[in-house]
Short mmCIF file of C-alpha atoms in Angstrom, two decimals:
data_model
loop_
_atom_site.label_atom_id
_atom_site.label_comp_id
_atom_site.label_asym_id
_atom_site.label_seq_id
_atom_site.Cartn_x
_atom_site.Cartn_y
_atom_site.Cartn_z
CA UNK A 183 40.26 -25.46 -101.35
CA UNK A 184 37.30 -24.93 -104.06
CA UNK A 185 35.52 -27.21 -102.23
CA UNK A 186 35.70 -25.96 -98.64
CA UNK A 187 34.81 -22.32 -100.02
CA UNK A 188 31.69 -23.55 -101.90
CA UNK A 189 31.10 -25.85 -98.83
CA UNK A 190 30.87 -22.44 -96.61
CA UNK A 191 28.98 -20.27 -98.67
CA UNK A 192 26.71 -22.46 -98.22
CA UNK A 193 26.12 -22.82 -95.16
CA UNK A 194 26.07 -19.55 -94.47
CA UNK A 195 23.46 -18.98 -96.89
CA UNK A 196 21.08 -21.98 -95.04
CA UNK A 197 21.97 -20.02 -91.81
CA UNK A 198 20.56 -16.44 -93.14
CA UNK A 199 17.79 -18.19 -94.63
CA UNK A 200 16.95 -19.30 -91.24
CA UNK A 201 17.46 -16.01 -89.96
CA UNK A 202 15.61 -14.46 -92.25
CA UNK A 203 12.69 -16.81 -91.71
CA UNK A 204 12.23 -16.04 -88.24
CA UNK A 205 13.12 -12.27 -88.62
CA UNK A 206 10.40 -12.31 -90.78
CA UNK A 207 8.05 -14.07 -87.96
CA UNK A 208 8.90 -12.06 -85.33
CA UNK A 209 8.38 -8.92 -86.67
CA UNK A 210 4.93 -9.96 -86.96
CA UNK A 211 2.99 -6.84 -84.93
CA UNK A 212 -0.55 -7.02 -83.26
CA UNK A 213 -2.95 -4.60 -83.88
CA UNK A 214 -5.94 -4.62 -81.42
CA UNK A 215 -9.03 -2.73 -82.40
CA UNK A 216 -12.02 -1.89 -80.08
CA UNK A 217 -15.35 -1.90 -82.19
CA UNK A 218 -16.91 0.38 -79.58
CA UNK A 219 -16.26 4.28 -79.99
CA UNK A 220 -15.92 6.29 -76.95
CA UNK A 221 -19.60 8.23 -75.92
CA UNK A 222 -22.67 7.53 -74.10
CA UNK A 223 -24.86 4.66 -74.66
CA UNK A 224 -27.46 2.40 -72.51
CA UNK A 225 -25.92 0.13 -70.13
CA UNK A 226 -26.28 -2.89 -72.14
CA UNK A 227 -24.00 -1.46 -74.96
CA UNK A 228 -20.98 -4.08 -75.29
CA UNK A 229 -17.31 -2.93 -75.71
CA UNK A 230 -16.52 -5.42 -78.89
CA UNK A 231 -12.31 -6.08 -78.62
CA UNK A 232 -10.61 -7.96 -81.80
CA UNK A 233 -7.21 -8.34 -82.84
CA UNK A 234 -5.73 -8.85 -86.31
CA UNK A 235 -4.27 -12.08 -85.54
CA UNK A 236 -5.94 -15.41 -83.95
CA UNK A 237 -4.73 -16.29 -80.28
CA UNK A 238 -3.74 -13.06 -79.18
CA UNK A 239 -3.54 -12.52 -75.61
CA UNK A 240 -6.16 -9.39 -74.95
CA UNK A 241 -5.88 -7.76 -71.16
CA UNK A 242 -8.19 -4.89 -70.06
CA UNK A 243 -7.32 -2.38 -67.67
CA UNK A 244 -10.86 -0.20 -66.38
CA UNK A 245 -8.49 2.07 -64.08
CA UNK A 246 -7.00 4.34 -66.10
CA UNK A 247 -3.53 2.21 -66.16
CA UNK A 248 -2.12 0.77 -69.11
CA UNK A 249 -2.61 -3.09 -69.25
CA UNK A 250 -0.13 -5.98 -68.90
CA UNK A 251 0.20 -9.39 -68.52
CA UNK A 252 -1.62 -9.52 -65.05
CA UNK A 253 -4.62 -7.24 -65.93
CA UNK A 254 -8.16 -8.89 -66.34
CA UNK A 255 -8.37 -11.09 -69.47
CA UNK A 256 -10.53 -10.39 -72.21
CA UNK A 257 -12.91 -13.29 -73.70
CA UNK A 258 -16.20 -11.79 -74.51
CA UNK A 259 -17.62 -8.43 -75.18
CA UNK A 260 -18.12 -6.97 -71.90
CA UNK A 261 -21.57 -4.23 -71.06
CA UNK A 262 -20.93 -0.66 -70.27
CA UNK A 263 -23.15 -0.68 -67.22
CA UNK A 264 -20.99 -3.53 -65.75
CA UNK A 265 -17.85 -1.21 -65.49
CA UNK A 266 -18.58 1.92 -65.32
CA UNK A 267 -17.90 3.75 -62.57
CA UNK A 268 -21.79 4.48 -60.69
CA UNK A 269 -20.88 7.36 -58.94
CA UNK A 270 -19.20 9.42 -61.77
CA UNK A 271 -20.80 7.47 -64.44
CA UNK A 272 -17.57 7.15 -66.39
CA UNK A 273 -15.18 4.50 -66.96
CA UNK A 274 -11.72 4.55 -69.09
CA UNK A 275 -11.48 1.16 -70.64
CA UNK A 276 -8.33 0.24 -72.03
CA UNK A 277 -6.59 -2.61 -73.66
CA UNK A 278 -3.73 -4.45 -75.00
CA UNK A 279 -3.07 -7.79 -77.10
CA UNK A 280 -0.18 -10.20 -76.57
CA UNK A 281 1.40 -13.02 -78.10
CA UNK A 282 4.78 -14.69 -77.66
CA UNK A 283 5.83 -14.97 -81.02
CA UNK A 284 4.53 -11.33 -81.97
CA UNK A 285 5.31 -8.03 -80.82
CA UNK A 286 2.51 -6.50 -78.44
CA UNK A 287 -0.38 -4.23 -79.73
CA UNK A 288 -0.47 -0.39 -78.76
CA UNK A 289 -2.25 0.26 -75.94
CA UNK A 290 -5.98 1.37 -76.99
CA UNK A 291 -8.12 3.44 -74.58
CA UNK A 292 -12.17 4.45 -75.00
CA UNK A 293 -14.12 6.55 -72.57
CA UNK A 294 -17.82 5.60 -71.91
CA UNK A 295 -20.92 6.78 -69.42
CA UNK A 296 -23.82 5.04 -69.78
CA UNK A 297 -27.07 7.12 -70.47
CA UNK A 298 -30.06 6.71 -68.23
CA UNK A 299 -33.89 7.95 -67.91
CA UNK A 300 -32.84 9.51 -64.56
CA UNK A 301 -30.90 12.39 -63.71
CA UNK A 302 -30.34 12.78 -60.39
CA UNK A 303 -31.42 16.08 -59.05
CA UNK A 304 -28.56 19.16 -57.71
CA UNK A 305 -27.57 19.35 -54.58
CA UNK A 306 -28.62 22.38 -52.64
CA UNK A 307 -25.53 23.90 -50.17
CA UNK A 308 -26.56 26.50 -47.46
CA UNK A 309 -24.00 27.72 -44.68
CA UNK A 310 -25.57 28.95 -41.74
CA UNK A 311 -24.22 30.78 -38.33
CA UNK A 312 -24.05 28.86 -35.36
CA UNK A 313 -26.14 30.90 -32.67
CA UNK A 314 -23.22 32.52 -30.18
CA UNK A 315 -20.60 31.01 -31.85
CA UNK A 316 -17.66 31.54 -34.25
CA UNK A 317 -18.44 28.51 -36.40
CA UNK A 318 -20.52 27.70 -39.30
CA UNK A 319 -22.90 24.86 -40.42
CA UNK A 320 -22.71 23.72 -43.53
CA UNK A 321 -26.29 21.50 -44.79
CA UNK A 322 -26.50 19.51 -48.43
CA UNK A 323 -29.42 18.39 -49.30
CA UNK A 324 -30.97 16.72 -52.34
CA UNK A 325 -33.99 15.96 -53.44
CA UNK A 326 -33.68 12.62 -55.32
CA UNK A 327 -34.26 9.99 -52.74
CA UNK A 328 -31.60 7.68 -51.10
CA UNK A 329 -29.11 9.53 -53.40
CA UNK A 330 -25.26 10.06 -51.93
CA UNK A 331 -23.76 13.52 -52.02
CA UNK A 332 -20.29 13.96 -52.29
CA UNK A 333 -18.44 17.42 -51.34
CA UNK A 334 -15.26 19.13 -51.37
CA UNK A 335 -14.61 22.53 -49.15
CA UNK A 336 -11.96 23.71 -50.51
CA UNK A 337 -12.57 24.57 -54.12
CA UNK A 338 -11.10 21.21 -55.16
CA UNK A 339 -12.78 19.18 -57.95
CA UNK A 340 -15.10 16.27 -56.92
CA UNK A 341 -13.60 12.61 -57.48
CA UNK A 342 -14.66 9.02 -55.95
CA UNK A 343 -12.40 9.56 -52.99
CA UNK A 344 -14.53 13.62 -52.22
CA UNK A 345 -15.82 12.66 -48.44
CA UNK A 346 -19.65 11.64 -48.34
CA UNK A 347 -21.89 13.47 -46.58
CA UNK A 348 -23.95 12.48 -44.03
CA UNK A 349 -24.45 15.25 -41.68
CA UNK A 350 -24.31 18.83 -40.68
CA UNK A 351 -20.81 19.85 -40.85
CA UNK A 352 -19.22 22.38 -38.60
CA UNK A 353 -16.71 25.22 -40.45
CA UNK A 354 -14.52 26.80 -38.21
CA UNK A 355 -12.26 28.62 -40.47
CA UNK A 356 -12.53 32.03 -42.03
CA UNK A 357 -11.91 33.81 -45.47
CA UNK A 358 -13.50 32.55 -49.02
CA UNK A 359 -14.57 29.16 -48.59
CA UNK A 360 -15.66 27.43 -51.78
CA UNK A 361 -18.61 24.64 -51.91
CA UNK A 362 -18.73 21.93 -53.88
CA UNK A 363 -21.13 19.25 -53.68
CA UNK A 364 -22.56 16.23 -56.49
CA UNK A 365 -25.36 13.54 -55.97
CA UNK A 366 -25.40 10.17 -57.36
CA UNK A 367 -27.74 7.13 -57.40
CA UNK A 368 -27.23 3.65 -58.60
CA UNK A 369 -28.13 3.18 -62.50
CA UNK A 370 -28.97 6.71 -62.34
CA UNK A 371 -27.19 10.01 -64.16
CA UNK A 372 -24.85 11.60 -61.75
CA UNK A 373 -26.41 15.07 -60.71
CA UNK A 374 -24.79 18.06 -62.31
CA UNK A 375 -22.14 19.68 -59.69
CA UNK A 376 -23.65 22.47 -57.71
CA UNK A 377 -20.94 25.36 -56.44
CA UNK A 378 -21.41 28.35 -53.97
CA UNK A 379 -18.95 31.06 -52.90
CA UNK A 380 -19.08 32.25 -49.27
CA UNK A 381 -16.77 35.39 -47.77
CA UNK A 382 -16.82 34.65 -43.94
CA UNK A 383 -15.42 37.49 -41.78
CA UNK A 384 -13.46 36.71 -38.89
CA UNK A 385 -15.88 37.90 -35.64
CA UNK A 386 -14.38 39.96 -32.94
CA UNK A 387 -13.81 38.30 -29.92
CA UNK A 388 -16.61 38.36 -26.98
CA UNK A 389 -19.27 39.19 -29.71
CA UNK A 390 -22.36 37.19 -29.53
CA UNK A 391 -24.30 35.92 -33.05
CA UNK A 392 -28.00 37.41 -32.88
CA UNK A 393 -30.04 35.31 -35.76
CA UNK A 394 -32.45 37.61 -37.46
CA UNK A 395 -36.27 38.08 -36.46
CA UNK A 396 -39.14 39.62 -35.57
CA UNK A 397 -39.44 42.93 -33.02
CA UNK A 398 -43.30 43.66 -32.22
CA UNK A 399 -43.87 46.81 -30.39
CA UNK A 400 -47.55 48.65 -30.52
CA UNK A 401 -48.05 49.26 -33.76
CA UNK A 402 -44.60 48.16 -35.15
CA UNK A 403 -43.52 44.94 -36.78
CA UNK A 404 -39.86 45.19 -38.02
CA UNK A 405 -37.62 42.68 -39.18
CA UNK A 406 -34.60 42.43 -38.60
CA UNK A 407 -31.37 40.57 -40.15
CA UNK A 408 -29.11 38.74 -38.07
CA UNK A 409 -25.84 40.47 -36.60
CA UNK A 410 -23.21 40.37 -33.81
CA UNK A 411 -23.53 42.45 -30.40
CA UNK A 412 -20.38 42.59 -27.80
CA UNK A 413 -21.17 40.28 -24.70
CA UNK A 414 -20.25 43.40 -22.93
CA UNK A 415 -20.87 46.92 -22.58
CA UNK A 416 -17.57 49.17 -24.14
CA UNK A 417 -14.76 48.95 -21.13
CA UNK A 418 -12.75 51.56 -20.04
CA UNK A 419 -9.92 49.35 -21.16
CA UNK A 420 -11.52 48.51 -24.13
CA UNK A 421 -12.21 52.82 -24.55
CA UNK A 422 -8.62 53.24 -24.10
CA UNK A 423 -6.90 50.89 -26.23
CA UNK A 424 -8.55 52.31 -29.17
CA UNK A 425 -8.65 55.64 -28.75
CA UNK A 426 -5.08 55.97 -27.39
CA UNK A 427 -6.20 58.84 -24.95
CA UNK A 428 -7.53 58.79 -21.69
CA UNK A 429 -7.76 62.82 -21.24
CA UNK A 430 -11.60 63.29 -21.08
CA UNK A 431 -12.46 59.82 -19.51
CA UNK A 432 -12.37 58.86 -16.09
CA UNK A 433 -10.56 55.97 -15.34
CA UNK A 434 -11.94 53.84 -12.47
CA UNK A 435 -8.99 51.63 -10.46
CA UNK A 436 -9.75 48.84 -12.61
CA UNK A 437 -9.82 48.50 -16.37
CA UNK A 438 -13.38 46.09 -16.47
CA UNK A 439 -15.76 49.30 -15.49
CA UNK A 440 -17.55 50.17 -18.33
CA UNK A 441 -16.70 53.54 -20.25
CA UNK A 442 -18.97 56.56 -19.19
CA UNK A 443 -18.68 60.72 -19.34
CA UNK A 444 -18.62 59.61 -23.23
CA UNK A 445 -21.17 61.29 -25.69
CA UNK A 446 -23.32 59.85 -28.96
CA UNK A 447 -20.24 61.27 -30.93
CA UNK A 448 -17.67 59.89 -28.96
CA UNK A 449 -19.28 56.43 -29.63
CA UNK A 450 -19.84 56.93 -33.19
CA UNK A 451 -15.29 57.84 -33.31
CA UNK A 452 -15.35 54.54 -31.10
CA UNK A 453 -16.67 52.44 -33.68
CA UNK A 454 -15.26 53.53 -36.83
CA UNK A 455 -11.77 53.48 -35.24
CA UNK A 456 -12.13 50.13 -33.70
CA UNK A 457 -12.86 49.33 -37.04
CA UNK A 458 -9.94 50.72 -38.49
CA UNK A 459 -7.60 48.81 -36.26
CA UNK A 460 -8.74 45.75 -36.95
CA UNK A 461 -8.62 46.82 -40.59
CA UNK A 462 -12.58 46.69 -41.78
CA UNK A 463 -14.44 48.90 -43.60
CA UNK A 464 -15.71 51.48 -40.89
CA UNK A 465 -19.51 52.37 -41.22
CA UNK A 466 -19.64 56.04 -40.42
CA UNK A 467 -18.43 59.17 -42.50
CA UNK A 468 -18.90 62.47 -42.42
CA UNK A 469 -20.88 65.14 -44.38
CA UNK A 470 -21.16 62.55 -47.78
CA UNK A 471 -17.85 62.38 -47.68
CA UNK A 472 -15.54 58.85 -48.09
CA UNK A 473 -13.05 60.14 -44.90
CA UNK A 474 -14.10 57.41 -42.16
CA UNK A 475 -10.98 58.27 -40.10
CA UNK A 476 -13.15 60.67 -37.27
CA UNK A 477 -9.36 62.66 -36.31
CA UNK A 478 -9.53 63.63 -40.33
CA UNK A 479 -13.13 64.96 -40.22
CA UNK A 480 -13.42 68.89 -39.51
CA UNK A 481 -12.42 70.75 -36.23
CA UNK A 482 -15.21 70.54 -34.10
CA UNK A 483 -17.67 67.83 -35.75
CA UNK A 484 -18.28 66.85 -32.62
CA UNK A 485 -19.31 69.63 -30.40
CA UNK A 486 -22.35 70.49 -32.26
CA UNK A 487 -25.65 68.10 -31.62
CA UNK A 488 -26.98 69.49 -34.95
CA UNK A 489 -23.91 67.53 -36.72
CA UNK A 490 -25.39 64.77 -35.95
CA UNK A 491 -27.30 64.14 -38.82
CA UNK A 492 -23.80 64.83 -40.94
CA UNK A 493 -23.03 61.61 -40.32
CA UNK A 494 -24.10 58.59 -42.42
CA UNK A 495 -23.96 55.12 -41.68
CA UNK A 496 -22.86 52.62 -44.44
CA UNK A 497 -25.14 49.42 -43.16
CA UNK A 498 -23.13 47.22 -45.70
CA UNK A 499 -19.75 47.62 -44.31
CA UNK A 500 -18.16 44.70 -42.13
CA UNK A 501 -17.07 47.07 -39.41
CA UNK A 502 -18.25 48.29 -35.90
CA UNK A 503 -21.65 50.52 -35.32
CA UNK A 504 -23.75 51.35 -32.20
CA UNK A 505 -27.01 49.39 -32.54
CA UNK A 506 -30.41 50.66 -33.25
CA UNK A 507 -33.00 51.03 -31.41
CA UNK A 508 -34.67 48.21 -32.59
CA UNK A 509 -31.62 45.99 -32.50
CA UNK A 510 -30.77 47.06 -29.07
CA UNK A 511 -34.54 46.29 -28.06
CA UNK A 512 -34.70 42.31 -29.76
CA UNK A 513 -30.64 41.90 -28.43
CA UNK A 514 -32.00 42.40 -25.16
CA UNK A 515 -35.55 40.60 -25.39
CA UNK A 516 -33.03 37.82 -25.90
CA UNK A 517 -33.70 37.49 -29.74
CA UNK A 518 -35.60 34.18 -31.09
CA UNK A 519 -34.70 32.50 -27.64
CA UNK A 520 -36.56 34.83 -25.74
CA UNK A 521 -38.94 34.32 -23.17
CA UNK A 522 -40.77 37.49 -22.96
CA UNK A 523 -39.14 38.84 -19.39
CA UNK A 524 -39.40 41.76 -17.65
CA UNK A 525 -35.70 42.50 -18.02
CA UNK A 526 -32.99 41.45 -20.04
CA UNK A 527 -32.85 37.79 -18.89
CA UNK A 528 -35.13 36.99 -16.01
CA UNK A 529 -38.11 38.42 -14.45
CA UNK A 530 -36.26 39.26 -11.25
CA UNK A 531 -34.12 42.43 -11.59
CA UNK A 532 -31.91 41.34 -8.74
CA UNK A 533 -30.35 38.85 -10.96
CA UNK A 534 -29.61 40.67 -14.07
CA UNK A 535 -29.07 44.38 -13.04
CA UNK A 536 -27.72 46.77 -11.22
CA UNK A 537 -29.78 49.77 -10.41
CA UNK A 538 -30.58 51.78 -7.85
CA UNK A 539 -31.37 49.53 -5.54
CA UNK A 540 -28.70 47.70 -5.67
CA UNK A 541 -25.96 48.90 -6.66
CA UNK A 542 -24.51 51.14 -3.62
CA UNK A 543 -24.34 53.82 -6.19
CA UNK A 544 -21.64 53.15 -8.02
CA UNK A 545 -21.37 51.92 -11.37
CA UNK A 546 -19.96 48.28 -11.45
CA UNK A 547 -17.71 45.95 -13.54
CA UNK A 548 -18.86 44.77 -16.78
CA UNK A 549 -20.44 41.12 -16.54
CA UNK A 550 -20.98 40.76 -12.99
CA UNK A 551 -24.36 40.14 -13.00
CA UNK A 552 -26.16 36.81 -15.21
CA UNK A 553 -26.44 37.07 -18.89
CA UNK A 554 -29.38 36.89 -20.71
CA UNK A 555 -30.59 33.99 -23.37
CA UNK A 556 -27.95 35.12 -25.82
CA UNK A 557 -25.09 35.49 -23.54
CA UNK A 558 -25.32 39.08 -23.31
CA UNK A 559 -24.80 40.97 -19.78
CA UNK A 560 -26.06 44.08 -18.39
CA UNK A 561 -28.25 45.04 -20.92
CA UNK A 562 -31.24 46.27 -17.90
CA UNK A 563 -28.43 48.13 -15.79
CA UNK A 564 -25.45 49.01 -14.88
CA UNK A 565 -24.79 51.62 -17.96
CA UNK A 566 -27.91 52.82 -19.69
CA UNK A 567 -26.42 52.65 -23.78
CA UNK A 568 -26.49 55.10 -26.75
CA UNK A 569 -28.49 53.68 -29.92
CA UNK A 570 -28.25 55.09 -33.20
CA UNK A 571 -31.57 56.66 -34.11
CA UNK A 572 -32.93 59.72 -33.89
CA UNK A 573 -35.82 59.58 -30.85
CA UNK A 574 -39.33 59.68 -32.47
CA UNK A 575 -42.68 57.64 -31.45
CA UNK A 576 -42.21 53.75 -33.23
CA UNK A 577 -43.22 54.03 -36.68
CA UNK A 578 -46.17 51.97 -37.72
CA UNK A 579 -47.01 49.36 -39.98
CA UNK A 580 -44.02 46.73 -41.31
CA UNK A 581 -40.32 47.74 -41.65
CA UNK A 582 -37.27 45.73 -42.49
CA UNK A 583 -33.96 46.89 -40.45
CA UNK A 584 -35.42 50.08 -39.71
CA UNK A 585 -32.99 53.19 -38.56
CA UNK A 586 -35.21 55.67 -37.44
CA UNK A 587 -35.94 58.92 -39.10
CA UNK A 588 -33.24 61.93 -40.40
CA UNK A 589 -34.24 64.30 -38.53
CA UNK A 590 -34.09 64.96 -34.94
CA UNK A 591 -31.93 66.26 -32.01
CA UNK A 592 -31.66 63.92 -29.50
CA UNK A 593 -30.72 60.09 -29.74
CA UNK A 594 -32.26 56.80 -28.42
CA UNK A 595 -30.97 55.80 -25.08
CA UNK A 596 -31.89 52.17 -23.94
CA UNK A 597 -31.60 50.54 -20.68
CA UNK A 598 -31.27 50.92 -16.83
CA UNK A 599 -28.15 52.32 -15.32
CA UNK A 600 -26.93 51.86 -11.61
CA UNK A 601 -28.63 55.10 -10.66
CA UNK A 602 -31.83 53.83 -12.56
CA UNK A 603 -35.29 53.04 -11.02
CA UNK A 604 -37.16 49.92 -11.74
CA UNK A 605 -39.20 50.72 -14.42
CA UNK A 606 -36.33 52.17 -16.11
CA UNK A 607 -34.57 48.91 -16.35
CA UNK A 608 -37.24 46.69 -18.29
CA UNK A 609 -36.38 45.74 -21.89
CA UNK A 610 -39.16 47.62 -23.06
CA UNK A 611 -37.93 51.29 -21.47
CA UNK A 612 -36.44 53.73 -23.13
CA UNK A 613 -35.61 57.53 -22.96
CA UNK A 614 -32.84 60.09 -25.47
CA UNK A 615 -30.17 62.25 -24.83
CA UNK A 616 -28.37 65.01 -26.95
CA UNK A 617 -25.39 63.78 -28.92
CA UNK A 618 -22.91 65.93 -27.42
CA UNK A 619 -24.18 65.22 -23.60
CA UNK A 620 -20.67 63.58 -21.91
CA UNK A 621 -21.33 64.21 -18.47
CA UNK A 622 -23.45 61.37 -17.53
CA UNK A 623 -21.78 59.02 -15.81
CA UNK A 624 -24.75 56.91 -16.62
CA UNK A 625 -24.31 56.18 -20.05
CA UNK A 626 -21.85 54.06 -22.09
CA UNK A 627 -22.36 51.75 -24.85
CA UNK A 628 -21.42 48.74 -26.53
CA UNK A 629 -20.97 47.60 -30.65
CA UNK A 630 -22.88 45.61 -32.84
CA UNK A 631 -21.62 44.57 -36.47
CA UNK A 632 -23.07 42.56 -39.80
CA UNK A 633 -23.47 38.95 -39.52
CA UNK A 634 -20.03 37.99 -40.58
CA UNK A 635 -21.03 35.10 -43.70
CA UNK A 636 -21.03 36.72 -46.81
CA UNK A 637 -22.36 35.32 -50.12
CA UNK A 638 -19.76 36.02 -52.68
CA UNK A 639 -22.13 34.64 -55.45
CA UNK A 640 -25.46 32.30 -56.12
CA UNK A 641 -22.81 29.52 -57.53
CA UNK A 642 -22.74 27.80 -60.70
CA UNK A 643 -23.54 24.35 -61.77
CA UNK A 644 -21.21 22.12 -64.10
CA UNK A 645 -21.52 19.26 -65.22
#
């Protein structure tokens, strides 16, 4: 019995001693170093990979995933500038030792960018209006040759997968719109990443984009910014819906005459109200005050030509105004893709007008006769139209947007009407009316507002 005790002790001491000796290999543990520290450096730098124990499987993940068994295999130090990433200049190297009879290695990362003599040069961003249309252009440009820009439109951050430009790109959509654009060259620094904040109102509908330019008129030379004008003179329909009265306007049988029997004030309450119900800023208040509702301005604002000069126009706000003069006048010339006619559109009144001649006396539907260059109809007849200035002889000399001067009785009136003449149809006629005068079936008018893209800011650049 002795013997068959002493016989199993030991072997069960030869059996833990086994145990214990491979325990005691198996708990051997990897440790995988990599020489190179994370930064910047030329792109012949090597990434230098050891391990603490001989024959150790290394794998090498440049991806951003951890590595296993399948990743690439390392054997020899390996140079920055072969894996980094040339469009973001960046690469996340990481790797991993194995070895059957040892447990793995932690997973080691590094980040690295390689440095170069060349920087490639910011992008520039621009939006511009399409002419007529509700749609903007955006442009990139850089000025590093045969560099690649890559964008994103919707404030996201740039990656290799942001689109590439390659051309003009139409925007059709409005509100904040956020720009964000990057160059990059082969072997070259990435540029740094160029940003730009743009507001873009939502235009009315049958307004017509005027780009900004030059009106030349004796001794005048104004410029002018660009801004919207309705297709259309103001319709009756159009009169009604906003002023939710038809009391002390005559309503032809058909909604598409234009409005008339309406005075310079009755315009001005015509803009800022169309403005309110599409919810914009309204241009016009009252006596310095910040009321732009006209019902909410005092009894009888309106009856008075010597108000007129009570009321102010805010040319920053988004919403509705009448034009001026000189707007009116380069509108009608047919703006930068005019061609220096007679009337508003061709040199042959027949086609563009009515007036007296023509028209059987009567006034006529909006848009029945052909536009102009811009898309714009009956600016040479049918309705002669209020302006916004104060009539005075053209100043002289250079102006930017001018207004016309503060004081004054009567108001510019531009354009033929059905019961005009000739002469008083051209783009370049013009004659004035008091404000209060309502009793000319003769006159209407139509709206112009700001050009609708806003710069929220010059942008930033990060790197």
């Amino acid at each position: 019995m002795k013997i068959t005790m002493i016989c199993l002790l030991v072997l069960i001491s030869a059996l833990l001693c086994v145990a214990c000796e491979k325990t005691t290999e198996l708990e051997k543990v990897l440790v995988l170093s990599i020489l190179t520290e994370s930064g910047s450096y030329p792109d012949s730098m090597e990434i230098v990979v050891s391990c603490n124990i001989d024959g150790a499987d290394i794998r090498y993940t440049i991806n951003g995933s951890d590595p296993d068994l399948d990743s690439e295999a390392y054997s020899s130090p390996i140079k920055i500038g072969d894996i980094v990433n040339p469009e973001m200049n960046f690469v996340s190297f990481k790797a991993k030792a194995f070895r059957d009879d040892c447990i793995s290695s932690l997973t080691v990362s590094r980040e690295y960018s390689c440095i170069s003599e060349h920087t490639v040069v910011t992008p520039e961003i621009s939006l511009a209006l399409e002419t007529g249309q509700a749609m903007a252009t955006l442009s990139l440009s850089c000025a590093t040759p045969d560099a690649m820009i890559r964008y994103t439109i919707n404030g996201t951050e740039l990656n290799n997968m942001s689109p590439i430009y390659q051309h003009p790109i139409t925007i059709s959509r409005f509100g904040t719109i956020v720009i964000k654009a990057k160059a990059f060259k082969q072997d070259w620094i990435p540029s740094e990443c160029a940003e730009r904040w743009f507001f873009i109102l939502h235009p009315a509908q049958d307004m017509v984009l005027i780009e900004g330019g030059d009106v030349v008129i004796d001794t005048l030379n104004a410029r002018l910014n660009s801004y919207y004008m309705d297709k259309r003179e103001v319709s009756q329909t159009d009169y009604y819906t906003v002023m939710a009265s038809a009391d002390d306007v005559y309503l032809p049988s058909k909604g598409d005459y234009p409005v008339y029997y309406v005075s310079w004030f009755d315009a001005v309450a015509y803009c800022n109200k169309r403005s309110l119900l599409e919810r914009i800023t309204p241009c016009y208040t009252y006596n310095n005050t910040s009321v732009t509702n006209p019902d909410s301005w005092p009894e009888g604002w309106n009856t008075n030509d010597a108000n007129s000069t009570n009321i102010s126009c805010n040319w920053d706000a988004p919403g509705y105004r009448l034009p001026t003069e000189m707007e009116w006048m380069f509108a009608a010339s047919g703006g930068a893709l005019g061609h220096n006619y007679q009337f508003s559109g061709c040199d042959s009144i027949y086609s563009v007008a009515w007036y007296d001649e023509n028209s059987g006396s009567s006034v006529h539907e909006v848009a029945t006769k052909e536009p102009n260059e811009l898309g714009i109809y009956d600016l040479s007849g049918n309705l002669s139209e209020w302006c916004w200035d104060i009539f005075a002889p053209y100043p002289s000399g250079p102006q930017v947007n001018p207004h016309g001067p503060s004081t004054g009785s009567q108001r510019v009136i531009r354009g033929g009407s059905w019961y005009s003449p000739e002469e008083m149809c051209q783009v370049t006629a013009r004659s004035s009316g008091l404000p209060t005068q309502n009793q000319a079936a003769s006159i209407g008018f139509r709206c112009v507002k700001k050009q609708w893209i806003l710069p929220l800011s010059q942008g930033k650049k990060n790197k």
